[in-house]
mmCIF file of C-alpha atoms and ligand atoms in Angstrom:
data_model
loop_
_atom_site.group_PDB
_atom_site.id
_atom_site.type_symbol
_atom_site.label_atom_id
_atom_site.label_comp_id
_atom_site.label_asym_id
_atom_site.label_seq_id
_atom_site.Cartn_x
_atom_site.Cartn_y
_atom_site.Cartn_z
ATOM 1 C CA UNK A 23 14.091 91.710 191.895
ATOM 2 C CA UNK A 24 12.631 90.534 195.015
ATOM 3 C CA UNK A 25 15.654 91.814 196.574
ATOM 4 C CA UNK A 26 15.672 95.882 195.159
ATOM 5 C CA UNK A 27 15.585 97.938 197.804
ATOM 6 C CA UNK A 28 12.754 100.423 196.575
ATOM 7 C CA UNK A 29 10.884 103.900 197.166
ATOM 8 C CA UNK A 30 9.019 106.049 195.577
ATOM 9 C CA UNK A 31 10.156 107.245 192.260
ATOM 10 C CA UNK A 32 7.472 109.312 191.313
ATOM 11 C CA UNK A 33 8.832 111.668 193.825
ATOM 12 C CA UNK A 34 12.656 110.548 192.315
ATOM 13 C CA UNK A 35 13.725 108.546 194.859
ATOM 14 C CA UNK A 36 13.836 105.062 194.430
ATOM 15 C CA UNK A 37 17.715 103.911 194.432
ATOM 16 C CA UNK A 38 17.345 101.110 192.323
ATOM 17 C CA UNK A 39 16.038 102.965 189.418
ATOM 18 C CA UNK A 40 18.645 105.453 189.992
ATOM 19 C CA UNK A 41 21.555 103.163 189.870
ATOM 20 C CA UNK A 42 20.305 102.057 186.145
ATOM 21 C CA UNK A 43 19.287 104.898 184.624
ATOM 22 C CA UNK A 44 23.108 106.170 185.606
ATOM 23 C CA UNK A 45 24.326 102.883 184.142
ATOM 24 C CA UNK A 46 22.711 103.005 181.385
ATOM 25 C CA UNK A 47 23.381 107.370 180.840
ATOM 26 C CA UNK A 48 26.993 106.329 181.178
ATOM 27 C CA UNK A 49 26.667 103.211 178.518
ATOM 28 C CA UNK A 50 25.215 105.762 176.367
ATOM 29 C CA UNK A 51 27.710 108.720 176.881
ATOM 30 C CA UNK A 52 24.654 111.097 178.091
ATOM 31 C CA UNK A 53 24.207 113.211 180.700
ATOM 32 C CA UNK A 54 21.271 111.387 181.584
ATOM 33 C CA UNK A 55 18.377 108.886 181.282
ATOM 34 C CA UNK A 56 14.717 108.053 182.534
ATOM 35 C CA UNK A 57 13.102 104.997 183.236
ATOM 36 C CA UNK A 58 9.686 103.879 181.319
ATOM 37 C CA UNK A 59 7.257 101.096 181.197
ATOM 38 C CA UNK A 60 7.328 100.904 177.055
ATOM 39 C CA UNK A 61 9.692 101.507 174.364
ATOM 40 C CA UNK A 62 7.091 103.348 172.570
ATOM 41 C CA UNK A 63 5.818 105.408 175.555
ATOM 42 C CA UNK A 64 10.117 106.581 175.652
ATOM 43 C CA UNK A 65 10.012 107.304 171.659
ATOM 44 C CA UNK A 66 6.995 109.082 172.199
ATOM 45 C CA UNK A 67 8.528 111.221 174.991
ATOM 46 C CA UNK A 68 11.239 112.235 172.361
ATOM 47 C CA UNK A 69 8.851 112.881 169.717
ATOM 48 C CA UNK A 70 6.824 115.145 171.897
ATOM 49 C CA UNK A 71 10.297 116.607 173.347
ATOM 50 C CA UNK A 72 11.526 117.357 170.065
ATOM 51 C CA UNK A 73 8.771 118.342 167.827
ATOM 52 C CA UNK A 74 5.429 120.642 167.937
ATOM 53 C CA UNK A 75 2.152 120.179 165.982
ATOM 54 C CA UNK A 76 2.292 120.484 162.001
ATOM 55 C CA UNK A 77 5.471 119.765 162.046
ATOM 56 C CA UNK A 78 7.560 116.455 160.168
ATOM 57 C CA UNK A 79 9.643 113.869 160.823
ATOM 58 C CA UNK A 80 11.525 111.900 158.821
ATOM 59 C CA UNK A 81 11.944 108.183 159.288
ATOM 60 C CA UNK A 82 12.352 104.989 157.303
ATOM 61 C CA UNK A 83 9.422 103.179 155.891
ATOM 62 C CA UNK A 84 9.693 100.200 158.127
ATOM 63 C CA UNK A 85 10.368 101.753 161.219
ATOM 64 C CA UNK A 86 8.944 101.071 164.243
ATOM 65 C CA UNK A 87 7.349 104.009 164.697
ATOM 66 C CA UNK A 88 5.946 104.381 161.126
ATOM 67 C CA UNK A 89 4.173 101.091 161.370
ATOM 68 C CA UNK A 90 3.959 99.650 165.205
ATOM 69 C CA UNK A 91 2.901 102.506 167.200
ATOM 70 C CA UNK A 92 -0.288 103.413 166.543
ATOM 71 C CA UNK A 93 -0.039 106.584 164.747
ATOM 72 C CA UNK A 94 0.978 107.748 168.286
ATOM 73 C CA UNK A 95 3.183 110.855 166.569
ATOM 74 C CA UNK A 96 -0.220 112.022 164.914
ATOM 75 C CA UNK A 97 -2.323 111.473 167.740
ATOM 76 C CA UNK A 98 -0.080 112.717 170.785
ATOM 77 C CA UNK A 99 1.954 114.662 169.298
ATOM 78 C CA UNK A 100 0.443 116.196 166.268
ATOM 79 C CA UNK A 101 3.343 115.043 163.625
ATOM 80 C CA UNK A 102 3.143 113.658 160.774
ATOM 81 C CA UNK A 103 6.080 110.850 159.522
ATOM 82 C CA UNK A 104 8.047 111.761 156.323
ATOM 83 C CA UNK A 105 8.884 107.776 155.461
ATOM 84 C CA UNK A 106 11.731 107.318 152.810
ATOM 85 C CA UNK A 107 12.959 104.033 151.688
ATOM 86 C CA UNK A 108 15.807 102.375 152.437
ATOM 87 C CA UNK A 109 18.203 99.726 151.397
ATOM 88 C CA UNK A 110 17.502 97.364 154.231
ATOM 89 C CA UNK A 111 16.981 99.911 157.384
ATOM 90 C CA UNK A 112 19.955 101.488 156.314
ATOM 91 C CA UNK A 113 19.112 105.380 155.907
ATOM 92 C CA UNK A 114 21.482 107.298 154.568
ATOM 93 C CA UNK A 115 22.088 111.047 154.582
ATOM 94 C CA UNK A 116 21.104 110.799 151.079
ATOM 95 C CA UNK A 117 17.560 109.375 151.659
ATOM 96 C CA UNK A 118 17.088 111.482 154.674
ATOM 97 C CA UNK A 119 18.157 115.070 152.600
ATOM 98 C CA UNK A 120 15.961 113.887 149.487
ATOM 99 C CA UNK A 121 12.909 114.210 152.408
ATOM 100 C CA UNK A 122 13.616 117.349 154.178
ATOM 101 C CA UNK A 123 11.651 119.892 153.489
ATOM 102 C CA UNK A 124 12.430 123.262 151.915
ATOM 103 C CA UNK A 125 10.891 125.298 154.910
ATOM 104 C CA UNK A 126 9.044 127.056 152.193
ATOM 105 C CA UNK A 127 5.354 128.717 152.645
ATOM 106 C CA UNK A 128 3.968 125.711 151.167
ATOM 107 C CA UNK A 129 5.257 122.453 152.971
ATOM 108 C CA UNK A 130 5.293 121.414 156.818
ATOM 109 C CA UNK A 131 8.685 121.928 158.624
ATOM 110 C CA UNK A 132 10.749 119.190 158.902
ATOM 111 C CA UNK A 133 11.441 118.572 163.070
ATOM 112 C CA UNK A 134 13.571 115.199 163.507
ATOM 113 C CA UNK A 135 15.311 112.906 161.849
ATOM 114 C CA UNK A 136 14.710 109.231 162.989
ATOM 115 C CA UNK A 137 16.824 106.452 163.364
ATOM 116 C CA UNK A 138 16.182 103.099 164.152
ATOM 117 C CA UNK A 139 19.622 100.287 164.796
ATOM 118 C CA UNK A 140 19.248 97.242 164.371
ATOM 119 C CA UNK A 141 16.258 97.550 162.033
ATOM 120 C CA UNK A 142 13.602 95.268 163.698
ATOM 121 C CA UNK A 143 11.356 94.195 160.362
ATOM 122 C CA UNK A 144 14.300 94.816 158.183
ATOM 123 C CA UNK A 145 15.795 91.711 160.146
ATOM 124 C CA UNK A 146 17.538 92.896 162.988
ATOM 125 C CA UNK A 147 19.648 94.756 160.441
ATOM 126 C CA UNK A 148 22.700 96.373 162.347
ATOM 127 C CA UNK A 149 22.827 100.393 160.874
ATOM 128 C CA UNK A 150 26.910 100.877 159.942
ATOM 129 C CA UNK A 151 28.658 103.937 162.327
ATOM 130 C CA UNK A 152 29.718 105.466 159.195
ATOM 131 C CA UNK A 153 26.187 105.956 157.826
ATOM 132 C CA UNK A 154 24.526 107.235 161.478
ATOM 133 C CA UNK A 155 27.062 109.545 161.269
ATOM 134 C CA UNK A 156 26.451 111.125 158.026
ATOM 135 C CA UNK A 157 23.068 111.228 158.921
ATOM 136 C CA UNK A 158 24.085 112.990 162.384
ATOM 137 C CA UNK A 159 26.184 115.294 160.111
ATOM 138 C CA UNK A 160 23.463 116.470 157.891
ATOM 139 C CA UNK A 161 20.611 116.650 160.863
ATOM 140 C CA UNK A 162 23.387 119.517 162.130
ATOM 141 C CA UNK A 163 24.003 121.431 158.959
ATOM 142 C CA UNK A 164 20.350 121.495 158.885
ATOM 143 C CA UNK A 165 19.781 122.391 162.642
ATOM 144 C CA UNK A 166 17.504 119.170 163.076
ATOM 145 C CA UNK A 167 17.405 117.308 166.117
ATOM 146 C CA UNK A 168 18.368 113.352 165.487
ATOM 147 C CA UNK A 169 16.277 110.648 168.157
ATOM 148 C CA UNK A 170 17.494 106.786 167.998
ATOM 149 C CA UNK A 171 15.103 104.141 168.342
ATOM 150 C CA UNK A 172 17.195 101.610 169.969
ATOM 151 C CA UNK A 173 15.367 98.761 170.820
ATOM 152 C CA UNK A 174 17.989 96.803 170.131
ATOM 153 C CA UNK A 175 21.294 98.451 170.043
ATOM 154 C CA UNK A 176 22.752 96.244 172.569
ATOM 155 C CA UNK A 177 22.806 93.662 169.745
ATOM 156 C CA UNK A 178 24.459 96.335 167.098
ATOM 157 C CA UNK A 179 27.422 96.430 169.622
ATOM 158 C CA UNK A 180 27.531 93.163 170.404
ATOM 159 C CA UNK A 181 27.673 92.356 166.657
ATOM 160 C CA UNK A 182 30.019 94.743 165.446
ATOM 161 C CA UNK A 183 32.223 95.763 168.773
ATOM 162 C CA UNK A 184 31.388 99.312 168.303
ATOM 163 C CA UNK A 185 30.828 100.698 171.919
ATOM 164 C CA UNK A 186 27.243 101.650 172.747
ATOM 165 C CA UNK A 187 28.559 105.531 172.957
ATOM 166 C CA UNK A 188 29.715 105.400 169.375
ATOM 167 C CA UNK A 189 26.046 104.636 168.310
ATOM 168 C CA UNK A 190 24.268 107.150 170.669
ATOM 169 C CA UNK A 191 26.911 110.255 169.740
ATOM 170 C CA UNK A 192 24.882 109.983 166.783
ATOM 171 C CA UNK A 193 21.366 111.483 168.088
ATOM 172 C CA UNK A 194 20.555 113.755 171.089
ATOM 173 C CA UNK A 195 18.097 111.408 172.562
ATOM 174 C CA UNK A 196 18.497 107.539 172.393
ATOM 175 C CA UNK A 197 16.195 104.903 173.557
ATOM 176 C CA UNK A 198 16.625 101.313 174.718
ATOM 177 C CA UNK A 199 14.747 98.503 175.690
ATOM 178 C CA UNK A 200 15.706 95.882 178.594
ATOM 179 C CA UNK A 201 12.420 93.865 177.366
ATOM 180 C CA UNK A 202 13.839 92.674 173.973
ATOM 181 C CA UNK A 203 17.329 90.338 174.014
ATOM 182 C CA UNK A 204 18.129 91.132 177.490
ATOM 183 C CA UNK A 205 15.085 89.003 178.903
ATOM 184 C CA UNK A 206 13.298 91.575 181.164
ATOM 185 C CA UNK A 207 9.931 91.608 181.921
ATOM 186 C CA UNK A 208 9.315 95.315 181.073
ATOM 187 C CA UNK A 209 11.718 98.444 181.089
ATOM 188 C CA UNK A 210 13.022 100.861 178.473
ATOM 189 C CA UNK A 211 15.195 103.836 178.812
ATOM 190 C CA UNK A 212 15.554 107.314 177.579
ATOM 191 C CA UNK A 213 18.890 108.589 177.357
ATOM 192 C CA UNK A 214 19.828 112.709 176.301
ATOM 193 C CA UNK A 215 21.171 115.957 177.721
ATOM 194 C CA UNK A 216 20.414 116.893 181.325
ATOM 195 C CA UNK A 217 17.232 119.567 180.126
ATOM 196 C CA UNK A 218 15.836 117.455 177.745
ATOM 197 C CA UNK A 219 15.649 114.491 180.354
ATOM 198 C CA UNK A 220 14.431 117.039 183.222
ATOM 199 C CA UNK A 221 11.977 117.682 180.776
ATOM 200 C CA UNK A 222 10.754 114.426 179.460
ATOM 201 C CA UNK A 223 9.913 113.279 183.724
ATOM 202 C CA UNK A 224 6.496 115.930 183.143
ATOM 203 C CA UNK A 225 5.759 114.115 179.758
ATOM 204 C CA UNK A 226 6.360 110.289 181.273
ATOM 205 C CA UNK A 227 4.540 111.420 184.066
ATOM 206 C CA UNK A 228 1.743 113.277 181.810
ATOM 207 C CA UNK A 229 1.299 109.847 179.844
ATOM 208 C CA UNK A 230 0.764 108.205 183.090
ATOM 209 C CA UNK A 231 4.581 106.327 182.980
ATOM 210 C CA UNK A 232 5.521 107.700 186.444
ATOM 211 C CA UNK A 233 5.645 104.339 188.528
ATOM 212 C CA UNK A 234 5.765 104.155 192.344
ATOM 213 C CA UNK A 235 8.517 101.242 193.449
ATOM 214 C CA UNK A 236 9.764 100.371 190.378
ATOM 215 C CA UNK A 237 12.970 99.463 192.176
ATOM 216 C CA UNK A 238 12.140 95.736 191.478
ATOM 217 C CA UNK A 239 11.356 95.995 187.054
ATOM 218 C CA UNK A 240 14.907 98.140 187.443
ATOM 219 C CA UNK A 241 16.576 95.577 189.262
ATOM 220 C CA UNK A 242 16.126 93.246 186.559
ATOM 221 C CA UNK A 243 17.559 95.758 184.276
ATOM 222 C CA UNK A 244 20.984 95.484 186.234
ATOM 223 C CA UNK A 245 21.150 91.875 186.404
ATOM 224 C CA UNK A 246 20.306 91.809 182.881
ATOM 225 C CA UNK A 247 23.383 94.247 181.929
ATOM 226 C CA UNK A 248 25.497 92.081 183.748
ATOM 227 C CA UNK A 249 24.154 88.243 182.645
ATOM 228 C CA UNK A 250 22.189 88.586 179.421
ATOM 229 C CA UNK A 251 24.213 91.872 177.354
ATOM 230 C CA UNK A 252 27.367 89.659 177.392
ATOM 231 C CA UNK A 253 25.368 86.237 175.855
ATOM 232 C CA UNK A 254 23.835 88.388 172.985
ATOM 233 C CA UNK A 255 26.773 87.099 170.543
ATOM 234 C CA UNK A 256 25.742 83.715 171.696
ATOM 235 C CA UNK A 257 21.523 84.500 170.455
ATOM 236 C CA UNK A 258 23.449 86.441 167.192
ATOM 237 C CA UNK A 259 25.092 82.775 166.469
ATOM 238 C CA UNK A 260 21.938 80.980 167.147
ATOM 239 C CA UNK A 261 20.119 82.925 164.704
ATOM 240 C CA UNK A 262 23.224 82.106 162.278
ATOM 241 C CA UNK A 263 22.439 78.633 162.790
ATOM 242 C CA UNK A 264 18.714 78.972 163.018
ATOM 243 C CA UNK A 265 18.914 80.556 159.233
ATOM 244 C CA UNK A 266 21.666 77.829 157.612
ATOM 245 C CA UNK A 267 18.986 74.962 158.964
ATOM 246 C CA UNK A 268 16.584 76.567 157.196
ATOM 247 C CA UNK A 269 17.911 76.930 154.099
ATOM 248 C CA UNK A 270 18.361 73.602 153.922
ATOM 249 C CA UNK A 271 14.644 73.077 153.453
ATOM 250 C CA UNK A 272 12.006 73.111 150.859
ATOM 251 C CA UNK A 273 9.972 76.416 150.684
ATOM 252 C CA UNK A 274 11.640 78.358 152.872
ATOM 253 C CA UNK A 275 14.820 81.292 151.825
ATOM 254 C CA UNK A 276 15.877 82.899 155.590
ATOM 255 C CA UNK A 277 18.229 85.944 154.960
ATOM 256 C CA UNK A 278 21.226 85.480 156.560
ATOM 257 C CA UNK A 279 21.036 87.778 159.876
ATOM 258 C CA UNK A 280 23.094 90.907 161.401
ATOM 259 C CA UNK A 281 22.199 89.823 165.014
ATOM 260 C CA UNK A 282 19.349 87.976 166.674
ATOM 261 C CA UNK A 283 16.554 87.768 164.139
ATOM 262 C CA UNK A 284 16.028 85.776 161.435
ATOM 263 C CA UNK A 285 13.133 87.071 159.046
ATOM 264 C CA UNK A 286 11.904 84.006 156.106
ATOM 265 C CA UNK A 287 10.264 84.276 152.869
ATOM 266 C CA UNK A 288 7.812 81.188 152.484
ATOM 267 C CA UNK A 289 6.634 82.319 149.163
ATOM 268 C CA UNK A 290 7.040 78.888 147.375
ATOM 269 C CA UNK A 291 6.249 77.196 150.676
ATOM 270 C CA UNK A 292 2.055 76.608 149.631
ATOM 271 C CA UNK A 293 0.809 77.791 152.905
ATOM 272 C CA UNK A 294 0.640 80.911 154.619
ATOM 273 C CA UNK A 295 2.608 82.540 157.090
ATOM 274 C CA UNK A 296 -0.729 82.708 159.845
ATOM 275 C CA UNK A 297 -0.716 78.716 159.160
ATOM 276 C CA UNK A 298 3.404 78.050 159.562
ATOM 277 C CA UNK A 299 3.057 80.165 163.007
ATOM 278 C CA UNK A 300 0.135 77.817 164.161
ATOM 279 C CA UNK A 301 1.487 74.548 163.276
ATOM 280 C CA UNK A 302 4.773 75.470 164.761
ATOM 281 C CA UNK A 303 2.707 76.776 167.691
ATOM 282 C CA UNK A 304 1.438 72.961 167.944
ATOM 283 C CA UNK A 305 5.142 72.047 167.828
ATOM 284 C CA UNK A 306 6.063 74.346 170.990
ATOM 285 C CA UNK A 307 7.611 76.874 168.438
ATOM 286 C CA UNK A 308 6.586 80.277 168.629
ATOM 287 C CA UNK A 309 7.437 83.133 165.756
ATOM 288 C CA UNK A 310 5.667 85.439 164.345
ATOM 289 C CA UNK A 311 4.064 86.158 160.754
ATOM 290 C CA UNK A 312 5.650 89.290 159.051
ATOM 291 C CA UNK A 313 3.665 89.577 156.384
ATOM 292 C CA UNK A 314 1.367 87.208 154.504
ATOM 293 C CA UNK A 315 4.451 85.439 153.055
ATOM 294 C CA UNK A 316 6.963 85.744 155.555
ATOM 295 C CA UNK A 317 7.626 84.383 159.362
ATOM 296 C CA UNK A 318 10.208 86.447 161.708
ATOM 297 C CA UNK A 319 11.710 84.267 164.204
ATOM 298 C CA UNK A 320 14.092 85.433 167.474
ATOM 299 C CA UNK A 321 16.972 83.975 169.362
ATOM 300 C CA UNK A 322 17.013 85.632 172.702
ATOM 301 C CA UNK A 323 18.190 84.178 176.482
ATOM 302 C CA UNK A 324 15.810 81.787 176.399
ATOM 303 C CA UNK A 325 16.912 80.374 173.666
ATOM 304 C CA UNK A 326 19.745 77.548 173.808
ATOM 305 C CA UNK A 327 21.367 75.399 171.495
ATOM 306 C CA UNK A 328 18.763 72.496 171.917
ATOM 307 C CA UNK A 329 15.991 74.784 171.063
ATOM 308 C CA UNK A 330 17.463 75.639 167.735
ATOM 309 C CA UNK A 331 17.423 71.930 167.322
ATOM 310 C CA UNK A 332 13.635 72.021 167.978
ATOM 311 C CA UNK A 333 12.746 74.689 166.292
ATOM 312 C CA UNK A 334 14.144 73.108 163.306
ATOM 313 C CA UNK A 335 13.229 69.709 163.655
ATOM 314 C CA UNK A 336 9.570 71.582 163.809
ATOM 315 C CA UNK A 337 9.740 73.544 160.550
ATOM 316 C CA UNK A 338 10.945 70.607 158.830
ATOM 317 C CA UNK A 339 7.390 68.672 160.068
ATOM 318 C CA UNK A 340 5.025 71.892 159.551
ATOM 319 C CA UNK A 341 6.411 72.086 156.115
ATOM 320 C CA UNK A 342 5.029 68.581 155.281
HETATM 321 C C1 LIG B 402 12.513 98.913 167.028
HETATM 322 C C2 LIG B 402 11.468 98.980 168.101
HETATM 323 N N1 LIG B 402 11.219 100.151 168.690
HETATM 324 C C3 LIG B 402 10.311 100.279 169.660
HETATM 325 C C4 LIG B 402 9.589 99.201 170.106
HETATM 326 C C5 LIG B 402 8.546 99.409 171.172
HETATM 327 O O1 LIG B 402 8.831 98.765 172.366
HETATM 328 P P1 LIG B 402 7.633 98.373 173.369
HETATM 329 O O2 LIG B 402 7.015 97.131 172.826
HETATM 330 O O3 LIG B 402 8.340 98.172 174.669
HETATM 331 O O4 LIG B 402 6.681 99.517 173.413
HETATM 332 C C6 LIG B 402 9.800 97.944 169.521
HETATM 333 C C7 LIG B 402 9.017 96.780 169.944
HETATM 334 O O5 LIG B 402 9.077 95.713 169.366
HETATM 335 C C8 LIG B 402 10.759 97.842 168.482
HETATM 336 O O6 LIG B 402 10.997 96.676 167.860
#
């Protein structure tokens, strides 16, 4: 990072941000992609890209966007979410059809279809090919645009083998994050056709995302391509491991994980999940509550073999 060599890419020319977002496009199979400070400020991009006010789209009901951005479709871009249930973060072209509208006088058009692989409160959840691409199929028949929250989708393809492309043929726009599993400070990217990307640099820039010399936050997106992407089946086996220790003690059921996170039910466990994160917290253990009977933890490149040890040996005291 201290390295980049940097300009100004406000006006587009800063060669370090250049270099990734080409990686990345090419990764993806797009034409192109766009650096931004957030994950959600890149969804947002797409939703305001894709949809106008009054309009719907359709997502599943513990997607990101539903429930972690802030009602940002309503408030920037005037949409409201369509949420269906799932089985696990898996949405089918069945549950998305039984949600779009009829385009009748009565009912608010339906705009996008939403995808989301892997399924962060699901678990990290890896979405099959098969079932992104009969929800690709249908989104055509129907003439609807398709946007993929991918956060993670470095960890799909590292868990499955299916190339990054595979994943992103699936939806005109895709996004990814650098600031998840891949250990980067901040960065996320917006990948999609050549116009749509030309045209998502006036919304970044309109939502205050245009950066000066982000050269150096970009740098750390290459080395992480090259150093962290290729450990990420290491962090999918620590979470493997993570979830068999726990099952091995009282009060807490882990569901055995896709990729890198491990969510818990502490249900019979007689304390709360607010308490488990703090007394783990006094154990050097960090994880967060997802719900009031339920921790999520996360193996990630900071994460190494002895830490699974300690994380662990620190359930089994905070559960005493
Ligand atoms: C699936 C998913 N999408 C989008 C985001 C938003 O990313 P950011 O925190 O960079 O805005 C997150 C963040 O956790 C996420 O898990």
């Amino acid at each position: 990072m201290a390295e980049a060599e940097v300009d100004d890419d406000v006006l587009g020319k800063d060669p370090t941000v250049d270099l990734l977002e080409r990686r990345v496009a090419d990764l993806l199979g797009k034409d192109a992609a766009l650096f931004f400070p957030s994950g959600t400020q890149a969804n947002q991009t797409a939703m305001l890209l894709h949809t106008s006010p009054g309009t719907e789209t359709v997502c599943d009901s513990q997607s990101h966007v539903f429930n972690y951005e802030v009602a940002d479709a309503a408030w920037l871009a005037g949409v409201q979410l369509n949420p269906v249930e799932s089985d696990r973060g898996r949405l089918t072209a069945a549950d998305v059809m039984k949600a779009i509208r009829p385009g009748d006088r009565h009912h608010s058009r339906t705009s996008l279809v939403w995808m989301e692989n892997t399924h962060n409160m699901h678990g990290g959840v890896v979405v099959p090919l098969t079932t992104m691409q009969s929800v690709r199929e249908l989104a055509s028949e129907r003439e609807l645009p398709v946007h993929l929250d991918g956060a993670r989708l470095w960890n799909a393809s590292a868990a499955t083998g299916t190339p990054l492309s595979d994943y992103s043929a699936c939806a005109d726009t895709v996004m990814v994050c650098f600031s998840k599993g891949l250990g980067c400070p901040i960065g996320s990217m917006l990948a999609g056709p050549q116009e749509l990307i030309e045209a998502a640099w006036s919304v970044r820039k309109r939502l205050g995302g245009g950066m000066r010399q982000v050269g150096i936050l970009a740098a750390a997106g290459l080395w992480s391509l090259d150093h962290s992407l290729p450990g990420l089946v290491d962090d999918h086996a620590r979470a493997a491991k993570l979830a068999e220790g726990c099952q091995q003690i009282d009060g807490l059921r882990p569901v055995e994980p896709d990729t890198n996170i491990v969510m818990i039910d502490i249900t019979t466990a007689g304390i709360d999940a607010a308490e488990l994160a703090r007394r783990l917290e006094e154990r050097g253990v960090l994880l967060m509550p997802a719900g009031p009977a339920r921790v999520r933890a996360v193996t990630h490149s900071d994460i190494d073999d002895e830490g699974i040890h300690t994380a662990l040996e620190a359930f089994r005291s905070a559960m005493v």
